[in-house]
Amino acid sequence: MLQALRPPQPRQRLVLVGNGMAGVRTLEELLKIAPDLYDITVFGAEPHPNYNRILLSPVLAGEQTVDEIILNPLSWYAEHGITLHAGKKVTEIDRVKRVVRADDGTEAEYDRLLIATGSKPFILPVPGKDLQGVIAYRDIADTHTMIDAATKYRHAVVIGGGLLGLEAANGLMLRGMQVTVVHIMPWLMERQLDDVAGKLLQKSLEDRGLKFLIGAQTESLIGDKDGRVMAVKFKDGVEIPADLVVMAAGIRPNTELAEKIGIHCSRGIVVTDTMQTVTDPR
């Protein structure tokens, strides 16, 4: 007997918010396990395909190019039938109608939503933090800003003596800037190193040309008449020149979107053992 052929079931719609390393790696694994399960749409706030954020430091130092740190080129998205909305930041999610909306009005409906918005840099809440020339060190745009500043300006101050801050300082120094690292703790990389190792590291970096202000507390950033940073002032009254200030004082989970749509957060997004939000199983 001939059996009636069933019409193919429509694929579920999966929307990924956050085009970074964790989110896209999840898609790679999903495509291995169940390549035909979902129609996939990706929103990324940056105008780039997925890249290796860890390798921004070699780009800053001139050892690699942005093209060399791309993990999934645009062709990869096309090959897997993934719709990529690059340079579009998601600002609204309607959990009842299951619609994601970006800042330019682009919309996508979903059956499953994957939130992979990562973290954002902690910006010291000091006067002058919004001046031109004050940046964090988190993405390709920040890296380009630093490379550009190194061609025009002389004095850079990096706030934060952890790994990221030291990588930023080293890259700027290699590009010809005079760099001072400001660190509030008693020695460098205090989370990874003890005081002896931290001081040995400092001596080694000083021999290469970096300057350090250890235990210094930033009070404010001072701007010129054009609104660009020109100096950093400390609690003890000391001021040092700064044409560029890089904040590398840590990161915080980026839960802004999740909180806005009523997803339960406590530091990060709170999830079950299956990584589903406790508020909304989708």
Backbone as CSV, one residue per row, in Angstrom:
resi,resn,N_x,N_y,N_z,CA_x,CA_y,CA_z,C_x,C_y,C_z
1,MET,0.833,-1.207,0.000,0.000,0.000,0.000,0.863,1.249,0.000
2,LEU,0.417,2.233,-0.713,1.143,3.500,-0.709,0.737,4.313,0.516
3,GLN,1.734,4.821,1.190,1.442,5.676,2.343,1.405,7.134,1.893
4,ALA,0.459,7.868,2.453,0.385,9.300,2.121,1.623,10.000,2.685
5,LEU,2.276,10.772,1.867,3.466,11.508,2.329,3.022,12.678,3.207
6,ARG,3.672,12.763,4.351,3.361,13.884,5.231,4.039,15.143,4.717
7,PRO,3.362,16.273,4.760,4.057,17.513,4.373,5.172,17.808,5.372
8,PRO,6.305,18.325,4.908,7.410,18.620,5.832,6.985,19.650,6.890
9,GLN,7.436,19.390,8.118,7.112,20.314,9.208,7.918,21.605,9.031
10,PRO,7.276,22.756,9.233,8.057,24.001,9.152,9.113,24.034,10.255
11,ARG,10.273,24.574,9.919,11.350,24.618,10.907,11.050,25.673,11.968
12,GLN,11.497,25.404,13.170,11.357,26.396,14.231,12.311,27.557,13.967
13,ARG,11.965,28.711,14.530,12.790,29.907,14.312,13.620,30.177,15.573
14,LEU,14.916,30.206,15.378,15.845,30.493,16.481,16.474,31.864,16.234
15,VAL,16.377,32.741,17.221,17.043,34.047,17.123,18.147,34.108,18.181
16,LEU,19.344,34.464,17.736,20.488,34.667,18.631,20.742,36.165,18.766
17,VAL,20.723,36.653,20.000,21.055,38.055,20.267,22.476,38.083,20.811
18,GLY,23.406,38.592,20.026,24.812,38.615,20.428,25.630,37.761,19.474
19,ASN,26.404,38.408,18.608,27.149,37.711,17.557,28.604,37.486,17.973
20,GLY,28.799,37.118,19.247,30.154,36.947,19.771,30.591,35.491,19.792
21,MET,31.704,35.251,20.474,32.332,33.932,20.452,31.439,32.847,21.059
22,ALA,30.811,33.123,22.192,30.009,32.095,22.875,28.754,31.753,22.085
23,GLY,28.037,32.786,21.637,26.791,32.555,20.908,27.007,31.805,19.613
24,VAL,27.994,32.227,18.836,28.219,31.603,17.524,28.800,30.196,17.681
25,ARG,29.601,29.990,18.723,30.099,28.622,18.990,28.914,27.696,19.295
26,THR,27.920,28.208,19.995,26.707,27.436,20.272,26.027,27.038,18.958
27,LEU,25.938,27.993,18.026,25.337,27.685,16.717,26.147,26.616,15.980
28,GLU,27.470,26.708,16.059,28.321,25.705,15.384,28.010,24.299,15.904
29,GLU,27.892,24.184,17.229,27.596,22.879,17.828,26.190,22.410,17.443
30,LEU,25.248,23.344,17.446,23.867,23.025,17.094,23.773,22.528,15.651
31,LEU,24.517,23.168,14.754,24.497,22.776,13.340,25.105,21.383,13.133
32,LYS,26.033,20.992,14.039,26.596,19.640,13.963,25.557,18.600,14.391
33,ILE,24.824,18.922,15.464,23.886,17.960,16.057,22.581,17.875,15.258
34,ALA,22.052,19.049,14.903,20.734,19.093,14.251,20.704,20.198,13.207
35,PRO,21.345,19.952,12.050,21.504,21.023,11.059,20.200,21.551,10.469
36,ASP,19.130,20.747,10.529,17.875,21.162,9.881,16.780,21.552,10.866
37,LEU,17.135,21.709,12.135,16.100,21.954,13.143,15.551,23.381,13.104
38,TYR,16.427,24.355,12.843,16.023,25.759,12.992,16.301,26.596,11.747
39,ASP,15.459,27.598,11.548,15.820,28.755,10.720,16.461,29.752,11.676
40,ILE,17.692,30.147,11.401,18.465,30.921,12.389,18.657,32.360,11.935
41,THR,18.415,33.290,12.870,18.686,34.715,12.650,19.594,35.200,13.771
42,VAL,20.603,35.980,13.400,21.571,36.488,14.387,21.591,38.013,14.349
43,PHE,21.531,38.619,15.528,21.703,40.069,15.665,23.023,40.342,16.387
44,GLY,23.843,41.224,15.803,25.091,41.628,16.460,25.199,43.138,16.471
45,ALA,25.539,43.709,17.617,25.632,45.172,17.726,26.815,45.727,16.920
46,GLU,27.864,44.906,16.739,29.038,45.361,15.978,28.852,45.060,14.489
47,PRO,29.427,45.900,13.622,29.233,45.710,12.173,30.194,44.691,11.570
48,HIS,30.512,43.632,12.332,31.492,42.635,11.877,30.912,41.239,12.054
49,PRO,31.409,40.269,11.270,31.078,38.883,11.601,31.774,38.485,12.910
50,ASN,31.525,37.279,13.368,32.103,36.818,14.637,33.637,36.789,14.569
51,TYR,34.278,37.369,15.596,35.745,37.392,15.618,36.259,37.023,17.004
52,ASN,37.551,36.755,17.074,38.187,36.346,18.327,38.595,37.584,19.125
53,ARG,37.770,37.924,20.111,38.004,39.133,20.918,39.342,39.066,21.676
54,ILE,39.760,37.839,22.006,40.997,37.658,22.772,42.208,38.155,21.969
55,LEU,42.088,38.119,20.634,43.233,38.500,19.787,43.232,39.979,19.392
56,LEU,42.414,40.801,20.074,42.459,42.248,19.803,43.815,42.833,20.202
57,SER,44.432,42.266,21.228,45.727,42.798,21.681,46.813,42.684,20.608
58,PRO,46.951,41.524,19.941,47.913,41.470,18.825,47.571,42.435,17.685
59,VAL,46.267,42.707,17.457,45.890,43.685,16.430,46.375,45.073,16.847
60,LEU,46.155,45.408,18.118,46.617,46.706,18.631,48.133,46.819,18.531
61,ALA,48.814,45.725,18.834,50.285,45.738,18.815,50.852,45.684,17.397
62,GLY,49.985,45.527,16.383,50.452,45.490,15.004,50.947,44.131,14.557
63,GLU,50.658,43.088,15.356,51.145,41.746,15.019,50.152,40.976,14.148
64,GLN,48.862,41.384,14.185,47.845,40.742,13.356,46.901,41.806,12.809
65,THR,46.127,41.423,11.791,45.123,42.341,11.245,43.736,41.880,11.698
66,VAL,42.745,42.754,11.553,41.369,42.393,11.917,40.913,41.190,11.091
67,ASP,41.248,41.161,9.802,40.840,40.031,8.948,41.350,38.697,9.481
68,GLU,42.524,38.737,10.103,43.133,37.484,10.588,42.479,36.956,11.864
69,ILE,41.686,37.794,12.545,41.066,37.308,13.784,39.569,36.994,13.603
70,ILE,39.082,37.079,12.349,37.685,36.698,12.076,37.560,35.183,12.217
71,LEU,36.603,34.720,13.017,36.383,33.284,13.224,35.390,32.716,12.218
72,ASN,34.314,33.453,11.965,33.272,33.004,11.037,33.024,34.119,10.024
73,PRO,33.608,33.995,8.826,33.407,35.054,7.817,31.951,35.094,7.361
74,LEU,31.588,36.144,6.645,30.211,36.293,6.158,29.777,35.085,5.336
75,SER,30.722,34.481,4.632,30.393,33.310,3.804,29.890,32.140,4.655
76,TRP,30.378,32.032,5.898,29.936,30.941,6.788,28.450,31.074,7.109
77,TYR,28.000,32.291,7.382,26.582,32.518,7.681,25.732,32.146,6.455
78,ALA,26.180,32.595,5.275,25.434,32.319,4.040,25.374,30.815,3.755
79,GLU,26.501,30.156,3.959,26.607,28.710,3.701,25.616,27.904,4.544
80,HIS,25.351,28.390,5.765,24.462,27.670,6.680,23.050,28.267,6.721
81,GLY,22.775,29.174,5.777,21.430,29.742,5.693,21.059,30.619,6.876
82,ILE,22.064,31.207,7.511,21.821,32.048,8.694,21.650,33.504,8.253
83,THR,20.580,34.136,8.714,20.379,35.567,8.442,21.144,36.356,9.495
84,LEU,22.112,37.166,9.048,22.915,37.972,9.977,22.518,39.440,9.869
85,HIS,22.146,40.022,11.007,21.908,41.468,11.086,23.078,42.077,11.873
86,ALA,24.155,42.410,11.164,25.339,42.972,11.822,25.171,44.481,11.979
87,GLY,25.707,45.018,13.060,25.599,46.454,13.316,24.205,46.873,13.744
88,LYS,23.418,45.919,14.244,22.052,46.220,14.700,21.898,45.743,16.139
89,LYS,21.761,46.699,17.040,21.657,46.378,18.470,20.202,46.125,18.836
90,VAL,19.940,44.994,19.454,18.575,44.671,19.887,18.212,45.529,21.098
91,THR,17.099,46.230,20.991,16.672,47.128,22.082,15.361,46.697,22.718
92,GLU,14.591,45.859,22.006,13.289,45.430,22.541,13.029,43.968,22.211
93,ILE,12.404,43.276,23.146,11.931,41.916,22.884,10.522,41.809,23.453
94,ASP,9.566,41.434,22.597,8.193,41.208,23.037,8.062,39.711,23.318
95,ARG,8.035,39.347,24.615,8.027,37.929,24.976,6.663,37.279,24.749
96,VAL,5.616,38.089,24.651,4.273,37.542,24.399,4.128,37.194,22.916
97,LYS,4.461,38.163,22.055,4.360,37.927,20.601,5.601,37.215,20.053
98,ARG,6.643,37.123,20.886,7.917,36.501,20.511,8.535,37.188,19.286
99,VAL,8.798,38.466,19.470,9.414,39.282,18.413,10.615,40.025,18.996
100,VAL,11.725,39.984,18.253,12.941,40.726,18.609,13.009,41.958,17.718
101,ARG,13.343,43.111,18.316,13.389,44.358,17.545,14.719,45.069,17.793
102,ALA,15.362,45.500,16.702,16.648,46.205,16.814,16.437,47.712,16.790
103,ASP,17.525,48.448,17.068,17.448,49.910,17.178,17.047,50.587,15.870
104,ASP,17.240,49.905,14.726,16.857,50.512,13.441,15.479,50.031,12.976
105,GLY,14.775,49.278,13.835,13.436,48.808,13.483,13.385,47.405,12.898
106,THR,14.549,46.816,12.614,14.563,45.442,12.095,13.928,44.493,13.109
107,GLU,13.047,43.603,12.608,12.355,42.671,13.495,12.584,41.222,13.067
108,ALA,12.500,40.310,14.023,12.532,38.877,13.718,11.680,38.148,14.748
109,GLU,10.839,37.224,14.257,10.020,36.413,15.167,10.814,35.176,15.581
110,TYR,10.510,34.657,16.772,11.252,33.492,17.239,10.336,32.475,17.916
111,ASP,10.792,31.210,17.884,10.219,30.161,18.730,11.151,29.910,19.911
112,ARG,12.438,30.077,19.637,13.461,29.979,20.697,14.378,31.194,20.605
113,LEU,14.742,31.705,21.761,15.609,32.892,21.811,16.859,32.568,22.612
114,LEU,17.994,32.875,22.027,19.274,32.652,22.706,19.900,34.015,23.005
115,ILE,20.063,34.315,24.287,20.654,35.602,24.674,22.130,35.360,25.024
116,ALA,23.022,35.960,24.238,24.461,35.805,24.459,25.113,37.180,24.339
117,THR,24.686,38.075,25.240,25.123,39.478,25.150,26.441,39.741,25.880
118,GLY,27.031,38.698,26.467,28.379,38.833,27.018,28.490,39.817,28.158
119,SER,29.580,40.556,28.154,29.837,41.501,29.236,30.128,42.876,28.661
120,LYS,30.151,43.857,29.548,30.514,45.210,29.118,31.571,45.752,30.064
121,PRO,32.421,46.654,29.581,33.502,47.164,30.424,32.962,48.037,31.553
122,PHE,33.651,47.969,32.688,33.306,48.846,33.811,34.012,50.189,33.600
123,ILE,33.205,51.245,33.529,33.762,52.594,33.369,33.759,53.283,34.735
124,LEU,34.921,53.733,35.169,35.005,54.391,36.484,34.054,55.586,36.535
125,PRO,33.217,55.667,37.573,32.255,56.775,37.666,32.908,58.061,38.179
126,VAL,33.849,58.586,37.408,34.561,59.810,37.821,34.193,60.965,36.894
127,PRO,34.269,62.197,37.385,34.030,63.350,36.499,34.968,63.307,35.293
128,GLY,34.425,63.551,34.102,35.233,63.554,32.882,35.223,62.246,32.125
129,LYS,34.495,61.247,32.651,34.505,59.928,31.989,33.892,59.959,30.586
130,ASP,33.086,61.011,30.298,32.447,61.099,28.981,33.214,61.977,27.994
131,LEU,34.398,62.443,28.390,35.198,63.274,27.485,35.640,62.472,26.258
132,GLN,35.866,63.187,25.171,36.422,62.563,23.970,37.825,62.045,24.301
133,GLY,38.155,60.872,23.797,39.475,60.312,24.088,39.503,59.414,25.308
134,VAL,38.334,59.237,25.954,38.229,58.294,27.080,37.461,57.085,26.566
135,ILE,38.103,55.930,26.552,37.475,54.739,25.970,37.689,53.519,26.856
136,ALA,36.893,52.487,26.592,37.156,51.170,27.169,37.967,50.383,26.142
137,TYR,38.330,49.156,26.479,39.059,48.312,25.531,38.300,46.996,25.430
138,ARG,37.375,46.936,24.460,36.472,45.795,24.422,36.245,45.255,23.011
139,ASP,36.322,46.129,21.995,35.934,45.657,20.663,36.850,46.229,19.573
140,ILE,36.516,45.914,18.321,37.331,46.353,17.185,37.341,47.881,17.091
141,ALA,36.177,48.505,17.353,36.103,49.971,17.268,37.057,50.625,18.282
142,ASP,37.105,50.092,19.514,38.036,50.618,20.527,39.480,50.462,20.051
143,THR,39.767,49.318,19.455,41.136,49.048,18.979,41.518,50.039,17.885
144,HIS,40.602,50.291,16.939,40.872,51.265,15.876,41.057,52.677,16.457
145,THR,40.261,53.022,17.461,40.393,54.339,18.112,41.787,54.499,18.714
146,MET,42.275,53.444,19.356,43.609,53.498,19.976,44.718,53.585,18.929
147,ILE,44.571,52.813,17.847,45.573,52.849,16.773,45.620,54.250,16.154
148,ASP,44.441,54.830,15.948,44.339,56.167,15.369,44.946,57.223,16.309
149,ALA,44.626,57.104,17.606,45.152,58.074,18.590,46.678,58.041,18.631
150,ALA,47.248,56.844,18.460,48.710,56.707,18.525,49.407,57.442,17.383
151,THR,48.669,57.714,16.289,49.278,58.450,15.171,49.219,59.962,15.389
152,LYS,48.366,60.411,16.343,48.152,61.853,16.515,48.608,62.393,17.866
153,TYR,48.622,61.535,18.873,48.856,62.013,20.248,50.040,61.299,20.886
154,ARG,50.462,61.863,22.032,51.689,61.365,22.637,51.476,60.606,23.941
155,HIS,50.604,61.162,24.823,50.482,60.610,26.178,49.226,59.759,26.331
156,ALA,49.421,58.509,26.760,48.283,57.631,27.047,48.329,57.205,28.505
157,VAL,47.145,57.117,29.111,47.032,56.590,30.476,46.079,55.410,30.425
158,VAL,46.526,54.287,30.955,45.679,53.098,31.053,45.314,52.916,32.518
159,ILE,44.008,52.891,32.802,43.549,52.702,34.183,43.209,51.237,34.365
160,GLY,44.009,50.560,35.153,43.831,49.123,35.393,45.090,48.360,35.052
161,GLY,45.662,47.701,36.059,46.902,46.949,35.860,46.688,45.450,35.851
162,GLY,45.519,45.020,35.337,45.289,43.593,35.104,45.824,43.218,33.733
163,LEU,45.503,41.997,33.296,46.031,41.498,32.025,45.625,42.379,30.845
164,LEU,44.336,42.746,30.778,43.847,43.548,29.656,44.513,44.923,29.620
165,GLY,44.620,45.558,30.783,45.253,46.876,30.864,46.707,46.836,30.409
166,LEU,47.420,45.799,30.831,48.840,45.682,30.456,48.986,45.403,28.960
167,GLU,48.048,44.632,28.401,48.096,44.387,26.946,47.832,45.679,26.174
168,ALA,46.860,46.470,26.659,46.571,47.757,26.011,47.794,48.680,26.101
169,ALA,48.390,48.738,27.279,49.558,49.607,27.499,50.715,49.197,26.595
170,ASN,50.959,47.901,26.501,52.048,47.394,25.668,51.808,47.735,24.195
171,GLY,50.563,47.541,23.718,50.244,47.842,22.324,50.427,49.309,21.997
172,LEU,49.977,50.181,22.895,50.119,51.631,22.677,51.588,52.053,22.704
173,MET,52.364,51.433,23.597,53.793,51.742,23.670,54.489,51.317,22.369
174,LEU,54.127,50.133,21.854,54.733,49.660,20.601,54.383,50.575,19.434
175,ARG,53.245,51.294,19.563,52.847,52.237,18.506,53.397,53.648,18.765
176,GLY,54.283,53.772,19.742,55.028,55.016,19.907,54.525,55.977,20.961
177,MET,53.514,55.592,21.748,53.000,56.505,22.772,53.774,56.346,24.082
178,GLN,53.783,57.416,24.876,54.308,57.335,26.242,53.144,56.906,27.130
179,VAL,53.294,55.757,27.770,52.158,55.145,28.461,52.409,55.039,29.959
180,THR,51.408,55.487,30.733,51.418,55.309,32.189,50.254,54.403,32.571
181,VAL,50.548,53.367,33.339,49.512,52.469,33.842,49.196,52.859,35.281
182,VAL,47.910,53.106,35.539,47.447,53.484,36.868,46.736,52.279,37.476
183,HIS,47.195,51.841,38.648,46.602,50.651,39.272,46.362,50.920,40.749
184,ILE,45.114,50.758,41.179,44.750,51.100,42.554,45.257,50.070,43.575
185,MET,45.467,48.843,43.124,45.914,47.770,44.027,47.427,47.883,44.283
186,PRO,47.932,47.140,45.301,49.351,47.307,45.672,50.357,46.719,44.681
187,TRP,49.913,45.818,43.799,50.814,45.311,42.762,50.004,44.889,41.534
188,LEU,50.714,44.683,40.403,50.053,44.361,39.129,49.470,42.948,39.137
189,MET,48.391,42.771,38.378,47.766,41.458,38.187,47.588,40.706,39.503
190,GLU,47.023,41.426,40.499,46.928,40.850,41.850,46.039,39.606,41.922
191,ARG,45.179,39.421,40.917,44.340,38.206,40.919,45.112,36.968,40.493
192,GLN,46.163,37.186,39.694,46.934,36.049,39.175,48.282,35.876,39.869
193,LEU,48.849,36.991,40.369,50.226,36.955,40.881,50.290,37.371,42.348
194,ASP,51.307,36.859,43.076,51.553,37.380,44.429,52.389,38.652,44.318
195,ASP,52.661,39.278,45.451,53.321,40.596,45.404,54.724,40.524,44.807
196,VAL,55.453,39.431,45.063,56.826,39.310,44.541,56.783,39.216,43.009
197,ALA,55.911,38.347,42.511,55.808,38.175,41.056,55.287,39.458,40.397
198,GLY,54.324,40.120,41.054,53.767,41.362,40.517,54.826,42.438,40.383
199,LYS,55.720,42.503,41.369,56.780,43.529,41.323,57.857,43.174,40.299
200,LEU,58.118,41.889,40.126,59.064,41.464,39.074,58.516,41.826,37.690
201,LEU,57.217,41.598,37.513,56.571,41.950,36.241,56.666,43.455,35.995
202,GLN,56.396,44.226,37.034,56.467,45.690,36.894,57.867,46.140,36.477
203,LYS,58.888,45.568,37.123,60.282,45.931,36.798,60.592,45.595,35.340
204,SER,60.142,44.422,34.895,60.391,43.991,33.516,59.722,44.939,32.518
205,LEU,58.488,45.363,32.833,57.760,46.258,31.926,58.335,47.684,31.966
206,GLU,58.806,48.093,33.131,59.459,49.417,33.229,60.725,49.448,32.373
207,ASP,61.449,48.334,32.353,62.673,48.251,31.536,62.351,48.383,30.045
208,ARG,61.098,48.043,29.669,60.697,48.157,28.269,60.140,49.539,27.943
209,GLY,59.924,50.362,28.989,59.501,51.740,28.719,58.162,52.162,29.288
210,LEU,57.445,51.252,29.942,56.165,51.636,30.548,56.399,52.309,31.898
211,LYS,55.469,53.218,32.255,55.521,53.858,33.581,54.328,53.363,34.397
212,PHE,54.482,53.365,35.728,53.421,52.858,36.603,53.157,53.794,37.773
213,LEU,51.882,53.924,38.111,51.464,54.585,39.352,50.652,53.557,40.127
214,ILE,51.304,52.929,41.096,50.675,51.849,41.865,50.018,52.432,43.115
215,GLY,48.804,51.979,43.396,48.077,52.472,44.574,47.454,53.848,44.359
216,ALA,47.468,54.323,43.113,46.933,55.664,42.818,45.426,55.581,42.576
217,GLN,44.685,56.537,43.152,43.233,56.587,42.971,42.863,57.730,42.047
218,THR,42.212,57.426,40.956,41.787,58.445,39.996,40.628,59.245,40.578
219,GLU,40.796,60.576,40.601,39.725,61.430,41.125,38.861,61.996,40.004
220,SER,39.534,62.455,38.914,38.781,63.021,37.790,39.648,63.050,36.541
221,LEU,38.955,63.209,35.409,39.634,63.389,34.127,39.367,64.821,33.680
222,ILE,40.414,65.496,33.262,40.309,66.924,32.928,40.329,67.095,31.415
223,GLY,39.397,67.911,30.915,39.293,68.121,29.475,39.821,69.480,29.033
224,ASP,40.115,69.591,27.740,40.516,70.884,27.189,39.272,71.630,26.694
225,LYS,39.482,72.778,26.063,38.347,73.615,25.633,37.511,72.950,24.536
226,ASP,38.109,71.960,23.845,37.374,71.270,22.781,36.647,70.025,23.278
227,GLY,36.751,69.752,24.584,36.054,68.604,25.138,36.806,67.288,25.032
228,ARG,38.135,67.383,24.783,38.957,66.166,24.742,39.772,66.059,26.025
229,VAL,39.957,64.846,26.492,40.731,64.648,27.712,42.162,65.171,27.525
230,MET,42.694,65.807,28.579,44.077,66.295,28.514,44.918,65.917,29.734
231,ALA,44.240,65.487,30.819,44.993,65.124,32.028,44.158,64.223,32.930
232,VAL,44.862,63.484,33.779,44.215,62.669,34.818,44.647,63.234,36.170
233,LYS,43.665,63.471,37.045,43.956,63.989,38.383,43.683,62.898,39.414
234,PHE,44.597,62.787,40.394,44.471,61.751,41.412,44.057,62.344,42.755
235,LYS,43.651,61.434,43.670,43.141,61.864,44.981,44.165,62.691,45.756
236,ASP,45.458,62.425,45.531,46.508,63.170,46.264,46.843,64.509,45.603
237,GLY,46.088,64.863,44.542,46.293,66.159,43.886,47.237,66.131,42.703
238,VAL,47.953,65.039,42.524,48.893,64.924,41.401,48.111,64.840,40.086
239,GLU,48.645,65.499,39.036,48.049,65.422,37.698,49.098,64.947,36.703
240,ILE,48.663,64.136,35.751,49.580,63.739,34.668,48.897,63.968,33.328
241,PRO,49.660,64.308,32.281,49.048,64.562,30.971,48.476,63.280,30.358
242,ALA,47.365,63.418,29.634,46.735,62.259,28.987,45.935,62.724,27.777
243,ASP,46.373,62.312,26.582,45.608,62.600,25.363,44.638,61.459,25.063
244,LEU,44.884,60.312,25.706,44.033,59.134,25.549,43.969,58.436,26.902
245,VAL,42.757,58.104,27.358,42.601,57.344,28.605,41.848,56.059,28.278
246,VAL,42.477,54.940,28.604,41.856,53.634,28.368,41.444,53.041,29.707
247,MET,40.145,52.787,29.854,39.638,52.160,31.083,39.697,50.647,30.923
248,ALA,40.491,50.017,31.753,40.581,48.548,31.735,40.457,48.054,33.170
249,ALA,39.380,48.515,33.812,39.200,48.249,35.248,38.181,47.135,35.480
250,GLY,38.102,46.190,34.543,37.214,45.048,34.734,35.958,45.114,33.888
251,ILE,35.169,44.038,33.964,33.947,43.922,33.175,32.783,43.536,34.082
252,ARG,31.587,43.749,33.565,30.353,43.361,34.266,29.459,42.602,33.278
253,PRO,28.685,41.621,33.746,27.764,40.943,32.828,26.803,41.947,32.191
254,ASN,26.578,41.797,30.890,25.697,42.721,30.169,24.251,42.208,30.232
255,THR,23.572,42.536,31.338,22.208,42.027,31.567,21.144,43.086,31.265
256,GLU,21.561,44.194,30.674,20.649,45.331,30.450,19.382,44.925,29.683
257,LEU,19.555,44.192,28.578,18.412,43.788,27.759,17.517,42.796,28.522
258,ALA,18.148,41.818,29.173,17.384,40.808,29.917,16.551,41.450,31.024
259,GLU,17.163,42.381,31.736,16.431,43.064,32.815,15.271,43.880,32.252
260,LYS,15.516,44.518,31.121,14.484,45.369,30.502,13.233,44.561,30.135
261,ILE,13.417,43.302,29.732,12.261,42.502,29.312,11.731,41.610,30.443
262,GLY,12.233,41.839,31.652,11.665,41.144,32.804,12.222,39.756,33.068
263,ILE,13.411,39.469,32.540,14.069,38.188,32.830,14.781,38.322,34.177
264,HIS,14.647,37.302,35.024,15.248,37.368,36.366,16.780,37.340,36.275
265,CYS,17.412,38.361,36.839,18.875,38.461,36.855,19.375,38.640,38.285
266,SER,20.536,38.076,38.548,21.223,38.306,39.815,22.699,38.256,39.476
267,ARG,23.295,39.410,39.258,24.623,39.569,38.647,24.550,39.203,37.164
268,GLY,24.317,37.925,36.840,24.078,37.515,35.456,22.620,37.099,35.299
269,ILE,22.293,36.527,34.135,20.944,35.993,33.919,20.839,34.675,34.690
270,VAL,19.790,34.533,35.495,19.606,33.314,36.285,18.963,32.238,35.406
271,VAL,19.603,31.055,35.349,19.107,29.980,34.485,18.969,28.670,35.261
272,THR,18.226,27.734,34.643,18.081,26.384,35.195,19.263,25.529,34.749
273,ASP,19.219,24.231,35.110,20.292,23.321,34.710,20.360,23.138,33.195
274,THR,19.273,23.460,32.480,19.281,23.335,31.008,19.515,24.688,30.342
275,MET,20.053,25.652,31.116,20.408,26.979,30.607,19.203,27.767,30.102
276,GLN,17.998,27.409,30.595,16.814,28.197,30.266,16.587,29.203,31.380
277,THR,16.117,30.388,31.021,15.855,31.394,32.044,14.722,30.900,32.939
278,VAL,14.810,31.227,34.214,13.781,30.756,35.153,12.457,31.463,34.912
279,THR,12.515,32.606,34.218,11.304,33.404,33.963,10.527,32.931,32.754
280,ASP,11.276,32.438,31.730,10.647,32.170,30.438,11.366,30.977,29.799
281,PRO,10.684,29.819,29.680,11.360,28.615,29.164,11.803,28.723,27.714
282,ARG,11.275,29.707,26.966,11.694,29.843,25.556,12.989,30.620,25.410
